[in-house]
Amino acid sequence: MLQLLLVSMLATASSAGDSLLRIRRAAVDVDNAKAVHSIVDLAECQDLKKLCTHHKSTDNLSMLECALTFSSSQLEDLPEACQHALWLQQRQLQLPAWMESSFLPSYCPAERSRLESCLNAVHLWSCLEQQRLKLPQNNACHQHLRRAHESLGQDYSAVDEFYTACGSVVEEQKCGRLNIDHLDSVLSQLGTVQCLQASEAKSSLEPICQAAINSIELQRGMLELFRVCKEDLSSLCSQEKSGTAGGFKCLMRHKNHPSMSPQCASQITLRDQQMGRDYRVSHGLAKACKDDIKLFHCRRGVSEDKHVRLAQILLCLESVSKNGTKLAPACLTELTDHRRMLMTDYQLSPELLNDCADDIPKFCPDEHKAQLVNGMTSTGGEIIHCLLEHVKARRQQRRVTAQCQRGLETLIKASDAGEDWRVDPVLRRACKPVVDVACKDVQGGDARVMSCLVEHIGTPVMLPECEQALLIIEYFVARDFKLDPQLYKHCRDDAVKYCRAKKQWDDAQNIQMDPERGPMILPCLHRMAFSEDEHQTLRKDCFKEVKRVMRQRAISMDLIPEVEDYCLNDLSAFCSDCTEKGTEMECLQKNMDQLHSECKAVVVKYTEEEAAHVELNPVIMNVCGEAMEQHCSSILKSGKDNGDMMDCLIAHKNDADLRKDLRCRAAIEHFQIISLKSFHFTTKFKEACRPYVQRFCSSSATKNEVVACLSEVMRNDTIKAQRHQIPKECRHQVKAQLYQQRESIQLDPKLANACKRELELFCEKEKGPGQALECLIRKTPSLGKNCHHAIFMVKKSELGDSGTDYTLLTTCKEMIYKFCPSTDSAKLLDCLKTYKDDTQFDQRCHLVVVNRMIEQNTDFRFNPSLQSACGKNIDRYCSNIVASALPNEELNGKVIHCLKDKFRQSALDAPCAQEMIKILQEQALNYKLNPLLQVFCKSEIQELCKANVDSDEHGQLAECLKTAFLQKQIINRQCQMEVATLIAEAKADIHVDPILETACTVDLLRYCSKVSAGNGRKLSCLRTLLKDTPNSLEADCREKLQRRIEMFRNADDTLALPPEDVQQLVQQVVASPARKFFLVILMSATGLVFLTGIFLGRATKRAMGLKNK
């Protein structure tokens, strides 16, 4: 016979034990305690006389005592009526009224007064036993009390509850039966229960009696299990005893062991199903958690005779634990064990059996076949994991039904698989090697190990099978913030306050945490974490947890339900081959324009958040950790991002260390390219410029179009010298975006597309930062029309604001710091022009500055200072040139040439004249700044001044051309005109002729310091000195001045064009140095005409007189 140790487990299975005891005390009636007829005299009990001859007495107690020694066959032969009489006698031994009216008068009359005090005790026989031990052993009452107590059985207290619950109906139906199989504890009433279930009273049993019957039936199943599994228990669980909770758990753990018999496995499966429907089948749980279940109302109003699902009890107890209340240690241990059981065997979840009945054979045929063939469930939770994997399948037809998904969600919640990695057997097997290496020092509990595993996804230590199993569990955790213990612990109050979360961890009446039927708590918390409202902020520990969870979720699209749920079809269509960490989101961002509207909306929203909070970008976090620590540590320490981290990484991506870190650079550049799709993807830019985008650029679609639009507004304001319509912060962000475009041509898709052919043809080898753009600018004359126009716009923007010139700022970084530390970034080129000839000026920077000056002189639109100073003069004198210009093409210095002519004529306004002096000075020093001179005198430069082409830029080549002009070596008429113009410009202001000015510096200071500059006044001062006192001048000054005067005469002759009308003729005569000569000739001619007229008049008069005669 099995020695079942099930008494204590049954005693706790009924949560109404105390109420039963009170009922027993209050409901005992005298009629129930009346003496029965002598059992031996009953017709049905005549066999007792034969079988109990060794008993001297035939009283009822003796007959009961005798019957309890019968074998199973002897008991079975006793008529049912006799068994009922004996059962009734055994029951009456526990009734205080019967003890008082029958037992004590008959067996203990002398000790009655002493023993009557026990009749009102809570535990009758415990009190009687204490009194018995005080009596002498040879006392008759002592002997009778001992016999009666032995007749009750060892576990009479457990049977007493059954007596109280079902005694009246048993007596009414005469169903009392003896313990034929000699079973322990309440199972001794198994025959009685079977009789009641076969009786007519079965349907009308009281709930409390039905609950007691159910408990006995459950114990019967356990008895059968241990009977069938006797050998298996001995071989697989030798350390456990039969009939114990530990023995049952051990058998469950080994259910799929190859050596377990099919019969035992089948019994365990049956018990699993029963346990799922009624938690009381698990006697260990029922016993250990009896008080907690009652205290926290985990039955939730369900009567004692009704089954309560195991999941309901587990959820209730977990809710109590999650909300800060400590459970009894034994209960907590049972809770953990049963959570593991749930993930091991889906049979423990009856709702899963029903909800996924069709999905299991459809999606898990191999595991299902093994179950059917072997009579087992699966090999350790594989069916559950198979179903879980099909919850997150990309294709809709490969997903389980919504009903099955709900059942799986309940399972994950009930098992709390997100809290302990060991709960899920598949996860435990797959991830143990990873935990042993990567998380060995992490303290267990509160999902700390789970968090450690998630942090190592994508690292070399992570195993593929562990990552797969881990992401399946995290899929559900991501959809219910309560399943993350640390997050729930630190953020519960904030979630209730700001995000309409419920106060209780388990809310059976409300399933609002379901992402498809209620608000998403975690995204809400994330928004609150960075709220600008001081009155709506998260607590510090909650803020930290939210950042952790959002960072971990970003590793996989499965963990971002607010995106994944809307993008299933697009993920399947575009991103099926994206398996690495964070690549699915990159894929969606890359194909953003092709996504369905709902998916595009959520991807746009997520990308905005990703731009503001770099922890949401797993690729950046994975490959740029060192860069962030080295260059952006202050942002990391502050805990606040709001786009600062990406700005920092972009600013440093061309530093020496990041140039070597190709993966980090690639990740940064990918983000930059993605951000081109919308200005909303650049946080600082969005915050600073949103109102002005709506105002000025509402029709612009991409960020580049928005930047170009705002840049044009800024440029126009600068040229017109009016107050900026766009505030400083937005202007700064626009400059930052233009700067990035100049660094990489890929960040300007419009330019890259327009110049695709030219990039392949001319600049294929130019791979460094800013090099491709510089190459295209150098090749401007050879560019196609579309590329030329695009480069024109780039130069117009870049030369208009030096703060956007990547090459200038990076090449001249040290020179800017040395010479222009406080200069506005937009004016840096002007500042560097001033110092470019300094002996300490860097040659690389010098070359860039000169190239920029050359570009500026090709078109007045590239020079904001000139536009601002000479705008009115250009409109007045050069409007025909501007009107005839082709859009987005250089004028090749035509407008500047026009202004030069007016400068020589002193027709320009003072601000414009000053600006022209600067330009002419620079052109005099460097012929490359004069585009017309380069074009018209190209052959002369190569033939006559070849030695000066590569010399330093101090005007030697211009001086060479002037000398050649003086010596009549220049034959080309256009070149003659251009050189003559160059010479004539110096007549207007000596500062335009740096060589003459340098030679005459001392004389200018000595003799002409008080003469104001402009209109050739200082030059006239020198010419007067040369005429009056030539020896007072320095020799070099005197020599160069004499040559200049000769040049001036030749230049004037060359520039003297035939007048187109009388006005031009008069102007030329007045302006000519030989105007006195022209005056004499004119007067002589006039006098001659006068004299001729007089002579002809006299002759005509004489002729007329002769005719009249």
Coordinates of N, CA, C and O in Angstrom, one line a residue, residues 256 343-346 377-386 388 424-426 429:
N256 N 9.2 14.2 -20.0 CA 9.6 14.0 -21.4 C 10.9 13.2 -21.4 O 11.6 13.1 -22.5
M343 N 5.3 27.2 -18.4 CA 6.0 27.3 -19.6 C 6.6 26.0 -20.1 O 7.0 25.9 -21.3
T344 N 6.5 25.0 -19.3 CA 7.0 23.7 -19.7 C 5.9 22.9 -20.4 O 6.2 22.2 -21.4
D345 N 4.7 23.0 -19.9 CA 3.6 22.2 -20.5 C 2.4 23.0 -20.7 O 1.7 23.6 -19.8
Y346 N 2.0 23.1 -22.0 CA 0.8 23.9 -22.3 C -0.5 23.3 -21.9 O -1.5 23.9 -21.8
T377 N 3.4 15.7 -24.3 CA 3.1 17.1 -24.9 C 4.3 17.4 -25.8 O 4.2 17.2 -27.0
S378 N 5.3 18.0 -25.3 CA 6.4 18.4 -26.2 C 7.7 18.1 -25.4 O 7.6 17.7 -24.2
T379 N 8.8 18.4 -26.0 CA 10.1 18.1 -25.3 C 10.5 19.3 -24.5 O 11.6 19.8 -24.7
G380 N 9.7 19.8 -23.6 CA 10.1 20.9 -22.7 C 9.7 22.2 -23.2 O 10.5 23.1 -23.2
G381 N 8.5 22.4 -23.6 CA 8.0 23.7 -23.9 C 8.1 24.1 -25.4 O 7.9 25.3 -25.7
E382 N 8.5 23.2 -26.2 CA 8.7 23.5 -27.6 C 7.4 23.9 -28.3 O 7.4 24.8 -29.2
I383 N 6.3 23.3 -28.0 CA 5.0 23.6 -28.6 C 4.7 25.1 -28.2 O 4.2 25.9 -29.0
I384 N 4.9 25.4 -26.9 CA 4.6 26.8 -26.5 C 5.5 27.8 -27.3 O 5.0 28.8 -27.8
H385 N 6.8 27.5 -27.4 CA 7.7 28.4 -28.1 C 7.3 28.4 -29.6 O 7.5 29.5 -30.3
C386 N 6.9 27.3 -30.1 CA 6.5 27.3 -31.5 C 5.3 28.2 -31.8 O 5.3 29.1 -32.7
L388 N 4.5 30.8 -29.8 CA 5.0 32.1 -29.5 C 5.7 32.7 -30.7 O 5.5 33.9 -31.0
D424 N 11.3 29.8 -18.3 CA 11.1 29.2 -19.7 C 12.2 28.2 -19.9 O 13.3 28.5 -20.1
P425 N 11.8 26.9 -20.1 CA 12.9 25.8 -20.2 C 13.6 26.0 -21.5 O 14.8 25.8 -21.6
V426 N 13.0 26.4 -22.6 CA 13.7 26.6 -23.9 C 14.7 27.8 -23.7 O 15.8 27.7 -24.2
R429 N 17.7 26.6 -21.5 CA 18.6 25.8 -22.1 C 19.5 26.5 -23.1 O 20.7 26.4 -23.3

